[in-house]
Tab-separated table of C-alpha atoms and ligand atoms in Angstrom:
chain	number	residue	atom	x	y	z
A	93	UNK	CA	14.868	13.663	-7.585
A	94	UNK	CA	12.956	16.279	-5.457
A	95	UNK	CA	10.154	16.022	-3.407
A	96	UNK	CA	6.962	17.385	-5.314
A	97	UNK	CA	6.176	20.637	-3.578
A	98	UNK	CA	2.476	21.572	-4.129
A	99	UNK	CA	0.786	23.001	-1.031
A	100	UNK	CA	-1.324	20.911	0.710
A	101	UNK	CA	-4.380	22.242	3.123
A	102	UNK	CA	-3.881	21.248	6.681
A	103	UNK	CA	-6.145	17.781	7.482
A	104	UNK	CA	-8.084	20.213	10.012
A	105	UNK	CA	-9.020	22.614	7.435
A	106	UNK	CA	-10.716	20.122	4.969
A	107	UNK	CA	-14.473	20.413	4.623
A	108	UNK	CA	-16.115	17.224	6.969
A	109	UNK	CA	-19.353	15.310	6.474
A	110	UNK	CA	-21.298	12.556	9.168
A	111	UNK	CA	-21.760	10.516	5.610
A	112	UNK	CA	-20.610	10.160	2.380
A	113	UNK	CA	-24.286	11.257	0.841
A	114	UNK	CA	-23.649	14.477	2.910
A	115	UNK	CA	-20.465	15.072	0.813
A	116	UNK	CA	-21.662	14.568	-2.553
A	117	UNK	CA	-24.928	16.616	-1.450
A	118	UNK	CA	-22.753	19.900	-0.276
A	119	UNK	CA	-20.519	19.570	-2.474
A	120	UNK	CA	-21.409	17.910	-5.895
A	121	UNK	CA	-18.042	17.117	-7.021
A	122	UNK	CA	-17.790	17.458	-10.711
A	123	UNK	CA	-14.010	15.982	-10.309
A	124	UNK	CA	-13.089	12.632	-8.491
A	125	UNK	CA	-13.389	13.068	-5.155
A	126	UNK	CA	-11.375	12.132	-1.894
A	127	UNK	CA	-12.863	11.030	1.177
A	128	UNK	CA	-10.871	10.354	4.510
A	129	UNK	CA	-12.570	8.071	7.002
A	130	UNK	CA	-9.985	8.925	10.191
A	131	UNK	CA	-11.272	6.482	12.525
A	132	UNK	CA	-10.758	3.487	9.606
A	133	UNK	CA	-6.975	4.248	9.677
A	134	UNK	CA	-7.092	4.182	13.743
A	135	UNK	CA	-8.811	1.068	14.010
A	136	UNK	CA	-6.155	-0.862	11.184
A	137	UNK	CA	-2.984	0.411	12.921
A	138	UNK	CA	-4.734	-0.877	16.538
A	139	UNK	CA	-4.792	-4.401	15.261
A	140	UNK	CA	-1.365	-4.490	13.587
A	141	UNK	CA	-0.171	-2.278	16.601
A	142	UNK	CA	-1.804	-4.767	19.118
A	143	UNK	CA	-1.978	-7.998	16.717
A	144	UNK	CA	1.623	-8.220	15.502
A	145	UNK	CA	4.438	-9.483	17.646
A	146	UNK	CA	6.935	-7.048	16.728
A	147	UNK	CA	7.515	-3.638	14.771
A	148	UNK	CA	5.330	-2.365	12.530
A	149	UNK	CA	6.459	-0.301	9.614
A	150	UNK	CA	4.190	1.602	7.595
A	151	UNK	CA	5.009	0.698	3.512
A	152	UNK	CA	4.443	4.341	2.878
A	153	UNK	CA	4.525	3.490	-0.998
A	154	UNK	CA	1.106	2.259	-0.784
A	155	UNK	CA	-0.205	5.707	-0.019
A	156	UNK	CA	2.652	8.186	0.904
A	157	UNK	CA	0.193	11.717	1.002
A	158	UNK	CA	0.725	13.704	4.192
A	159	UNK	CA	-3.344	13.001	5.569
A	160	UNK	CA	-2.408	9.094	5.408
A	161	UNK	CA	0.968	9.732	7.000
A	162	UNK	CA	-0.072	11.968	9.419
A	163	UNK	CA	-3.184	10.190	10.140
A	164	UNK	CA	-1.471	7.109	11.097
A	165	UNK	CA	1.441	8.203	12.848
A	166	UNK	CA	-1.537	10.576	15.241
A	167	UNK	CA	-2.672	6.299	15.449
A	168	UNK	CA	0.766	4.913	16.648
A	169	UNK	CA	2.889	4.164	13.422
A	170	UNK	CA	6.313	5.396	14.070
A	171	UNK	CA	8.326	3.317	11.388
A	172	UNK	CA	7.980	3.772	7.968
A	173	UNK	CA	9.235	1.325	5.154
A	174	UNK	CA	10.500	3.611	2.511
A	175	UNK	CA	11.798	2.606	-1.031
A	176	UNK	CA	13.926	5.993	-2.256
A	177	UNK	CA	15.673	9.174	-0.982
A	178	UNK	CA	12.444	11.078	-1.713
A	179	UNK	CA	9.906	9.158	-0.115
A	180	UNK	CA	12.252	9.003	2.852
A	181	UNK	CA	12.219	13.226	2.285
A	182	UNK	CA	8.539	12.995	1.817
A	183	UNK	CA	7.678	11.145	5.362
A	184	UNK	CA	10.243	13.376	6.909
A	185	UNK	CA	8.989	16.417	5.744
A	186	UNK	CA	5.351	15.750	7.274
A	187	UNK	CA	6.993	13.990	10.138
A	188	UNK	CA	10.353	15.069	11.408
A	189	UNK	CA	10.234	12.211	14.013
A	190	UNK	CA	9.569	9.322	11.805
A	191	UNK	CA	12.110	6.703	11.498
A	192	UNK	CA	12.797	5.278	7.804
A	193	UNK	CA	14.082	2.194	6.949
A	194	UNK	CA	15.268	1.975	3.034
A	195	UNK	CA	13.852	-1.514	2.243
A	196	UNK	CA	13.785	-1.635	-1.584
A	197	UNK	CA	16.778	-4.271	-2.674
A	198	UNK	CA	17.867	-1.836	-5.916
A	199	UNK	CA	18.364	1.385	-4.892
A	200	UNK	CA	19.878	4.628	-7.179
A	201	UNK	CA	23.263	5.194	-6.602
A	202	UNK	CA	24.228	7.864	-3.742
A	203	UNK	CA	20.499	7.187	-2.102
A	204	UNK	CA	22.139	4.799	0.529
A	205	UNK	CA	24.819	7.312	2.192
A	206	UNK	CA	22.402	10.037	1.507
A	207	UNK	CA	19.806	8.396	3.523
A	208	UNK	CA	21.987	7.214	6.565
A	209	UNK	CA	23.937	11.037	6.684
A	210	UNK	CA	21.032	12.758	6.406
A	211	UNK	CA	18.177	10.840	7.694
A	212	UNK	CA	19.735	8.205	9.863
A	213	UNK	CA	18.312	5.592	8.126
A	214	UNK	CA	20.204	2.418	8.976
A	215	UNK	CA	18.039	-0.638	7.566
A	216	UNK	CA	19.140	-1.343	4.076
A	217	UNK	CA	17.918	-4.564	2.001
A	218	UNK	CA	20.176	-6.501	-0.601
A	219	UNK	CA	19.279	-9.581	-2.881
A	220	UNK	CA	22.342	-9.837	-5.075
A	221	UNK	CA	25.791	-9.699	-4.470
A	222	UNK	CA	26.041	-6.317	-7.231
A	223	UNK	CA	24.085	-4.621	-4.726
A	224	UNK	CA	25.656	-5.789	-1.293
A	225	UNK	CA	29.285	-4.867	-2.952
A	226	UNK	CA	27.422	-0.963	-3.833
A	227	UNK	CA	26.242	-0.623	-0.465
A	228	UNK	CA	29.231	-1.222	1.797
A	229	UNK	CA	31.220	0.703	-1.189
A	230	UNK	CA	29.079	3.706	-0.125
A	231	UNK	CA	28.348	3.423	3.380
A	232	UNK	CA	31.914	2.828	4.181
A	233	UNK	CA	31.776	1.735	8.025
A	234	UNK	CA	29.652	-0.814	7.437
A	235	UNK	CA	29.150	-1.404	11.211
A	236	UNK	CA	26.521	1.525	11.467
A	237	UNK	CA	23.991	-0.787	9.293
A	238	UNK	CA	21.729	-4.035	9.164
A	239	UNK	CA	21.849	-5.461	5.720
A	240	UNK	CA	17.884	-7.469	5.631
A	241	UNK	CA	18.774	-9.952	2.615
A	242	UNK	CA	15.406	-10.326	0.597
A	243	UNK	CA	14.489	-14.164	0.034
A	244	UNK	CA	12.085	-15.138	-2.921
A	245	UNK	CA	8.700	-16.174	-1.531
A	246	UNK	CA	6.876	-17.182	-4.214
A	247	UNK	CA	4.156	-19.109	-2.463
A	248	UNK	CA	0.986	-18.650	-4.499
A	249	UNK	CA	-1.199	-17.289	-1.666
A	250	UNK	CA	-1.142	-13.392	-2.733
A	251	UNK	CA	-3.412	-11.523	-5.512
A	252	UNK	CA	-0.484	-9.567	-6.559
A	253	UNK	CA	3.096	-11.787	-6.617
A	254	UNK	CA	5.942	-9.693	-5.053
A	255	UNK	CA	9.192	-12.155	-5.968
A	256	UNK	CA	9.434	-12.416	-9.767
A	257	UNK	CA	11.452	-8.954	-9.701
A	258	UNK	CA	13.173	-9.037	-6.447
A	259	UNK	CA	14.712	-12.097	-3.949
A	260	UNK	CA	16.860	-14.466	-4.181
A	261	UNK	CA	16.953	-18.550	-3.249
A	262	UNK	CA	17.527	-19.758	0.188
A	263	UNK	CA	21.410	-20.730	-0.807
A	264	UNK	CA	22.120	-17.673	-2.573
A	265	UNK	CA	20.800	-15.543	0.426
A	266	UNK	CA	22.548	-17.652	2.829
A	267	UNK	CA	25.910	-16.640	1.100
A	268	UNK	CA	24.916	-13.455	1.049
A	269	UNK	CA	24.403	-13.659	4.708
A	270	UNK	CA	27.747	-14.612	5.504
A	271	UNK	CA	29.380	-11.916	3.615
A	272	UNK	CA	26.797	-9.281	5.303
A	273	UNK	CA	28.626	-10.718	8.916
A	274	UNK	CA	32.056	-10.584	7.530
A	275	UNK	CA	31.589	-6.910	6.655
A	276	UNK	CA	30.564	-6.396	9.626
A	277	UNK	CA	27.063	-5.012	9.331
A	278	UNK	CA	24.358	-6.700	11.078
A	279	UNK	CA	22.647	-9.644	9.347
A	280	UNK	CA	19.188	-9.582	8.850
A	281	UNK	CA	16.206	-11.647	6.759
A	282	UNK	CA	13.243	-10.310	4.917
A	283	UNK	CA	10.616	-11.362	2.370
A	284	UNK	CA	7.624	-10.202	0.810
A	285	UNK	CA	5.059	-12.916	0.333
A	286	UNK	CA	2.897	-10.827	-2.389
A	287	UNK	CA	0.148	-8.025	-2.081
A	288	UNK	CA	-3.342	-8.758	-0.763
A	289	UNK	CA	-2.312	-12.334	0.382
A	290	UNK	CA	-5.632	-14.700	1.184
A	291	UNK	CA	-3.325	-17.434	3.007
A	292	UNK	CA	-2.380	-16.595	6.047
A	293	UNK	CA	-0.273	-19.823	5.686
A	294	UNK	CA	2.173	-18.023	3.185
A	295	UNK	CA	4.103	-16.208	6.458
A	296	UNK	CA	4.171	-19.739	8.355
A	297	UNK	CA	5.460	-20.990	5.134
A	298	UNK	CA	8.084	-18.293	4.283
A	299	UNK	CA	9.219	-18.140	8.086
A	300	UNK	CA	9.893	-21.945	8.157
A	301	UNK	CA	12.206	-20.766	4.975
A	302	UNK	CA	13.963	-17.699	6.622
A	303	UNK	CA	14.395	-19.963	9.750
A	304	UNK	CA	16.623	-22.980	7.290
A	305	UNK	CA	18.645	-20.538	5.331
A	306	UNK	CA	19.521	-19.238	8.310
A	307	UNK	CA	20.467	-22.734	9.381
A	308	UNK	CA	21.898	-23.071	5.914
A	309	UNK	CA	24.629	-20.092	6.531
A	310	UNK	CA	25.319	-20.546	9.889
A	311	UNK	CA	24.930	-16.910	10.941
A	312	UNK	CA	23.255	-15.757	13.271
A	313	UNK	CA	20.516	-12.857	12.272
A	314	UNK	CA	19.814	-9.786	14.280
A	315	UNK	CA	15.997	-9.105	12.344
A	316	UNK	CA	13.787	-10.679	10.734
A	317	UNK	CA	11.167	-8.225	8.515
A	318	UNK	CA	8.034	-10.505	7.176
A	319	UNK	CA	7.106	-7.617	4.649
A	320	UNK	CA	3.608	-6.713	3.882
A	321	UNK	CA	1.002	-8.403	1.787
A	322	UNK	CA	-1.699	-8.367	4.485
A	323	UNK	CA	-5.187	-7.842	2.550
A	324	UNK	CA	-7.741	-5.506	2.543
A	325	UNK	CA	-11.446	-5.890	2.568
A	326	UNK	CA	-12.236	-5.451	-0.661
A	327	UNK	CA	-16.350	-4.865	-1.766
A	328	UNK	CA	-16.577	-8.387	-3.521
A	329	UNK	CA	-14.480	-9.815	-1.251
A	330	UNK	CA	-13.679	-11.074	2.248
A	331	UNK	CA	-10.061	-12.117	3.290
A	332	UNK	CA	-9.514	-14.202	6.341
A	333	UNK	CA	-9.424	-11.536	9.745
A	334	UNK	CA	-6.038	-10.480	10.844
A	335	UNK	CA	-5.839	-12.190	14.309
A	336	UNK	CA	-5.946	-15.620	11.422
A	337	UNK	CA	-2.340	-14.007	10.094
A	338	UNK	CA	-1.540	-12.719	13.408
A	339	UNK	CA	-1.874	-16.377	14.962
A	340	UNK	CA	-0.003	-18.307	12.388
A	341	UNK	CA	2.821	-15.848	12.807
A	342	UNK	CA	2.920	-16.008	16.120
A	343	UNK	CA	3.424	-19.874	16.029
A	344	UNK	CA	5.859	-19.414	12.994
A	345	UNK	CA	8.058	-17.442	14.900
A	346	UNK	CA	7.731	-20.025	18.312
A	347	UNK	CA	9.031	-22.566	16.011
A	348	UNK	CA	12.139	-20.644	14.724
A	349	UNK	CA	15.462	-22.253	16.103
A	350	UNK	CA	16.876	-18.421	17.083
A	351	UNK	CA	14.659	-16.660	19.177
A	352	UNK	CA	16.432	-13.870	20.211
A	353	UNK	CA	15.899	-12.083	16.956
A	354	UNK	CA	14.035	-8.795	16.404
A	355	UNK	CA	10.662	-9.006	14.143
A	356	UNK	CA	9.177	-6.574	11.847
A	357	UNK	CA	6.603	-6.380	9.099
A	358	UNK	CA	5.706	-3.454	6.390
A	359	UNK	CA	2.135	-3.617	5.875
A	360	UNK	CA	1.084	-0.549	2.862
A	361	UNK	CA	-2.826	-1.809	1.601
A	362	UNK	CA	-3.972	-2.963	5.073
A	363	UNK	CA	-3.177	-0.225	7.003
A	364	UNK	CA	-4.129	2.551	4.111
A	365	UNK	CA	-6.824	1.149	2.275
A	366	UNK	CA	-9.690	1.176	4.659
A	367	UNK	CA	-9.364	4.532	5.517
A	368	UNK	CA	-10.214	6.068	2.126
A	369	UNK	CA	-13.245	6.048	-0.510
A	370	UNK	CA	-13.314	7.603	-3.901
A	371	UNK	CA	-16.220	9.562	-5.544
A	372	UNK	CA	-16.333	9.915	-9.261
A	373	UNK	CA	-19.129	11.315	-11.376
A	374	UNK	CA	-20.313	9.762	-14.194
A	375	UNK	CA	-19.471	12.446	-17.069
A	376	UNK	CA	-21.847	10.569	-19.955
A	377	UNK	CA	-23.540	7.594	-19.669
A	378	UNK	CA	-23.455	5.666	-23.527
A	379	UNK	CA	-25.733	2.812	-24.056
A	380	UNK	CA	-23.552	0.270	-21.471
A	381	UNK	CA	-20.660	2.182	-21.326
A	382	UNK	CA	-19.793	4.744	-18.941
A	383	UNK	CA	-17.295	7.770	-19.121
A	384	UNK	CA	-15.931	8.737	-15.379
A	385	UNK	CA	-14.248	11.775	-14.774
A	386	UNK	CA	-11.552	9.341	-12.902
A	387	UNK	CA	-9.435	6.241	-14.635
A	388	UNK	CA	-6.515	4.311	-14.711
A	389	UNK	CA	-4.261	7.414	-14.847
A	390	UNK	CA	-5.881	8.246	-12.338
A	391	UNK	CA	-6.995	6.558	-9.001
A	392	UNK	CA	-7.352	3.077	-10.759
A	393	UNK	CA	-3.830	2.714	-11.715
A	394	UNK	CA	-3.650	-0.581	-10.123
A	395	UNK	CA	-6.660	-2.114	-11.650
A	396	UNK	CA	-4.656	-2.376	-15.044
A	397	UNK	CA	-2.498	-5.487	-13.022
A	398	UNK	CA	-4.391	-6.318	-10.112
A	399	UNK	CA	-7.456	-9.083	-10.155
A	400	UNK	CA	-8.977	-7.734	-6.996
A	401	UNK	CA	-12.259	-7.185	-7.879
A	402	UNK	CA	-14.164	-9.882	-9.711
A	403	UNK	CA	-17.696	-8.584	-9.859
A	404	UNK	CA	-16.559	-5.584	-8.228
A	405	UNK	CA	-20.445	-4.097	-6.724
A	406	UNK	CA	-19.524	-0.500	-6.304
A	407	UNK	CA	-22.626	1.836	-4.547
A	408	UNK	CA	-23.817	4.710	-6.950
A	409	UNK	CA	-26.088	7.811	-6.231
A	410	UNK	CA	-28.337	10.142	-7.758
A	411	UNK	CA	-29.049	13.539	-6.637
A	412	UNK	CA	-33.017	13.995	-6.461
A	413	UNK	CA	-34.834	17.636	-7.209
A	414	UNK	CA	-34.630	18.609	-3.903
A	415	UNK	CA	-30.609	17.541	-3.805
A	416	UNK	CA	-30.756	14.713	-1.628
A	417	UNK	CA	-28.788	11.642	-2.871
A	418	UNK	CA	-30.668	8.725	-3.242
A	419	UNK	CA	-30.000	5.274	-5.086
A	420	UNK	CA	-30.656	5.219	-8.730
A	421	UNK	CA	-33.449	3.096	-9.728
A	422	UNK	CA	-33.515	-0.618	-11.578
A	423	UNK	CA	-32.247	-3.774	-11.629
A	424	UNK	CA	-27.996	-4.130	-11.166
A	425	UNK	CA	-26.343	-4.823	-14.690
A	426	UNK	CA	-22.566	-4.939	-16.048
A	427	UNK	CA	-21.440	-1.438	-17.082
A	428	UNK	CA	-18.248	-0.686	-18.966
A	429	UNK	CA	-16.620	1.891	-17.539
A	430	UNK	CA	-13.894	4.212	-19.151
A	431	UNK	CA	-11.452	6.794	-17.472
A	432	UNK	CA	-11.581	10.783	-18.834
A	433	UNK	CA	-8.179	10.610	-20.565
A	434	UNK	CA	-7.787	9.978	-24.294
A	435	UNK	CA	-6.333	6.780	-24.071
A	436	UNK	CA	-8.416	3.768	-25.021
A	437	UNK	CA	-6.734	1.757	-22.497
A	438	UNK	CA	-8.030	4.145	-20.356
A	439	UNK	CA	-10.864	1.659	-18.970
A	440	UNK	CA	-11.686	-0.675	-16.552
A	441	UNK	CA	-10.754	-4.108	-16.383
A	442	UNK	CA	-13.852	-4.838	-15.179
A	443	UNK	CA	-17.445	-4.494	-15.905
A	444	UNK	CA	-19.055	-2.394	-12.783
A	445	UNK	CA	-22.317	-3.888	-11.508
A	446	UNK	CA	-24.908	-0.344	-11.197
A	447	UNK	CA	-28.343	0.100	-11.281
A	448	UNK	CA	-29.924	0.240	-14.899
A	449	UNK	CA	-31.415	3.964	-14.122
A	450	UNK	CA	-28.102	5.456	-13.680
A	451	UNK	CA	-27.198	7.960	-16.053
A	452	UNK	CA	-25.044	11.152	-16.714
A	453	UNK	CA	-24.233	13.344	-13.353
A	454	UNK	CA	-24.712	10.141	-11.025
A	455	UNK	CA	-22.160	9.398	-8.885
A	456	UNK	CA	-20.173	6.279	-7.956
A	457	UNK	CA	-18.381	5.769	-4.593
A	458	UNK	CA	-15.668	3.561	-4.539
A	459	UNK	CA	-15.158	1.710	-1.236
A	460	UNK	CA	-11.649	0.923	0.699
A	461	UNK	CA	-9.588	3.197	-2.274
A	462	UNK	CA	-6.850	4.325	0.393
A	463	UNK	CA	-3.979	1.817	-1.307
A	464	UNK	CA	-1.954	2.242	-4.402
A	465	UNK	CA	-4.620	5.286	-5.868
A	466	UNK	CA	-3.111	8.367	-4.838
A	467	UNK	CA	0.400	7.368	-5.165
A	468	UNK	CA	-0.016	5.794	-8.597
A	469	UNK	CA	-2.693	9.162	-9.928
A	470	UNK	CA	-0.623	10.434	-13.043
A	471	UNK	CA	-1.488	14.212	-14.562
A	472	UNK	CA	-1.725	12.719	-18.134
A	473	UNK	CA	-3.963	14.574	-20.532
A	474	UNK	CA	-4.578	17.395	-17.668
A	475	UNK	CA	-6.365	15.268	-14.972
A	476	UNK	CA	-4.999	15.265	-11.779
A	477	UNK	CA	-7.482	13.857	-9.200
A	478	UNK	CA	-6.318	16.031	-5.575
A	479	UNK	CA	-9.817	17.032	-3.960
A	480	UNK	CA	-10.303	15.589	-0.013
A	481	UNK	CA	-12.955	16.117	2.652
A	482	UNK	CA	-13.086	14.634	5.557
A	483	UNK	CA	-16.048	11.786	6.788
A	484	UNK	CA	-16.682	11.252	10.454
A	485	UNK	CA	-18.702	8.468	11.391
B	93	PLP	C1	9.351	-4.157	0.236
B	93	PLP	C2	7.880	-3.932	0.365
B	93	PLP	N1	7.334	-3.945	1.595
B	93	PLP	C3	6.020	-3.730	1.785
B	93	PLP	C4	5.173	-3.480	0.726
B	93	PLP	C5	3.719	-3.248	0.987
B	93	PLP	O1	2.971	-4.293	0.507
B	93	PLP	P1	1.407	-4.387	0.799
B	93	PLP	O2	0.801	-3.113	0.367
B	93	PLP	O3	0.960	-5.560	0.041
B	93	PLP	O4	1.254	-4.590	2.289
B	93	PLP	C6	5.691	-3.494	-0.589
B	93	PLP	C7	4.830	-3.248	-1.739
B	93	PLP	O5	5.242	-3.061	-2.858
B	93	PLP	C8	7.086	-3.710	-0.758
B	93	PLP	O6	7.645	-3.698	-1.986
């Protein structure tokens, strides 16, 4: 699998705006639209940077495009949670310095040595023992490595559940543990506690569980990674601030029975998801129903899964005779709104909550659309969202 190779403009080059009304006035984007806010992703890696005790690894899944990497390393992010060969190529490639840790539990076969003789990369995560026996089979010396078994942590606190697919029970990891310190590779912990996780109570919770398998196997582990999950401020809604997360952690960790043990975490939609907002044009407005030049092959790929947005209040603009972007008029009302693709499942989960007077050539401008858009935007039937400018508050 290679790394797609379509140039991309230098972040300095890219047309930039004081406001988001200056960028649709300039530049009335007939396709979706890409705005970076710089100073959003500066001020989310400062609190994770400052907030959490320990490492903090970008999940660079959640938005792996060079202006997001680049942005955040310029911020302080120097580790980078990767989940294949090519997104470890990808970071590299925009960041020679970066280091990558491979923390997806399945990986394609080859991808492990690959990554450690090319790349370095020495963090590797198992949750079955069909994977383990792969791993040392390639790696060989397995003394070069930590092995981070993945433990289940299904604790109901997250949006988007993270251990149906991957993780195993505290007993099952615990044996896994022991054979990852009789090969000889250092034996590590992670979890993920699911994506856009309310409780801050779901680390405490999974920490407490880390801390008795480890008890349970009677090894002692080198790291322990507490995955990502951390929310995002989505319009609609308002998750608990970070210092909340930050806090319980903290006093999570204090209570472990090993203390001498390295911690990490792999935050993707908290660190990207600020930084970005989407602007799509309304192609034809129908009655109650709204065509969008931008859908779920597009930038809303995760809306088809993810209940993030109940009521989901989105701002929209209209361009006035003179060109200057104003709000349409009337009262808010539900709006069905459909992607530009042929595909009737190309719509909305959700009814968007506009004005009444909007109609065709408006605009819409999506708020915090940094996480799991870009990475997730398909080229089906010909659309391929890729325009950026910058915003600078
Ligand atoms: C192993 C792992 N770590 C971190 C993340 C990032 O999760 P989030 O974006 O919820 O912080 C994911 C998301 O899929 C993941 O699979």
């Amino acid at each position: 699998m290679t790394v797609p190779t379509t140039t991309i403009a230098p972040l300095a080059s890219l047309p930039r705006f004081t406001a988001i009304t200056k960028a649709i006035e300039a530049l009335k984007p007939s396709e979706p639209l890409y705005l970076l806010h710089p100073e959003k992703f500066t001020a989310a890696a400062k609190q994770f940077l400052e907030g959490y005790p320990g490492d903090v690894l970008y999940a660079a899944k959640s938005n792996p495009h060079p202006y997001a990497l680049e942005l955040l390393w310029n911020a302080g992010v120097h580790h980078f949670d990767t989940a294949s060969l090519g997104e470890i190529e990808g970071v590299k490639a925009v960041l020679p310095e970066a280091i990558c840790h491979f923390m997806a539990p399945v990986r394609l076969p080859g991808q492990a040595r690959a990554a450690l003789e090319k790349h370095g990369v020495t963090d590797f995560v198992v949750d079955s023992d069909a994977e383990l026996d792969k791993l040392l089979a390639e790696i060989g010396d397995a003394k070069k490595i930590r092995i981070f078994v993945r433990l289940v942590a299904s604790l109901g606190g997250a949006l988007l559940e993270m251990s149906s697919k991957y993780g195993c029970a505290p007993e099952e990891a615990a044996w896994l543990l022991q054979r990852v310190q009789a090969s000889g590779a250092q034996p590590c912990l992670t979890f993920h506690v699911g994506s856009q996780c309310l409780s801050p109570f779901s680390y405490a919770q999974a920490i407490e569980i880390a801390n008795r398998t480890v008890t349970l196997a009677g090894v002692a582990i080198v790291a322990l990674d507490i995955g990502g999950g951390f929310p995002a401020a989505y319009s609609g809604q308002e998750p608990p601030p970070y210092h909340w997360y930050f806090d319980m952690i903290k006093e999570a960790f204090a209570n472990m029975d090993a203390q001498d043990v390295a911690k990490m975490c792999e935050p993707g939609r908290a660190l990207c998801a600020p930084g970005m907002s989407l602007v799509t044009q309304v192609v034809l407005r129908r009655g109650d129903r709204l065509y969008l030049n931008d859908g779920i092959y597009g930038s809303f790929d995760e809306q088809r899964f993810a209940s993030f947005d109940e009521d989901y209040p989105p701002s929209a603009l209209t361009l006035d005779a003179k060109g200057k972007a104003r709000t349409p008029t009337g009262e808010l009302r539900p709006f069905r709104a459909f992607g530009p693709t042929c595909d009737s499942a190309d719509k909305l989960p959700r009814p968007l909550m506009l004005p009444d007077g909007l109609s065709g050539g408006d605009y819409i401008v999506f708020g915090a659309m940094g996480a799991y858009t870009v990475s997730s935007r398909s080229n089906f039937n010909g659309y391929y969202p890729d325009n950026w400018a910058v915003v600078v508050a």
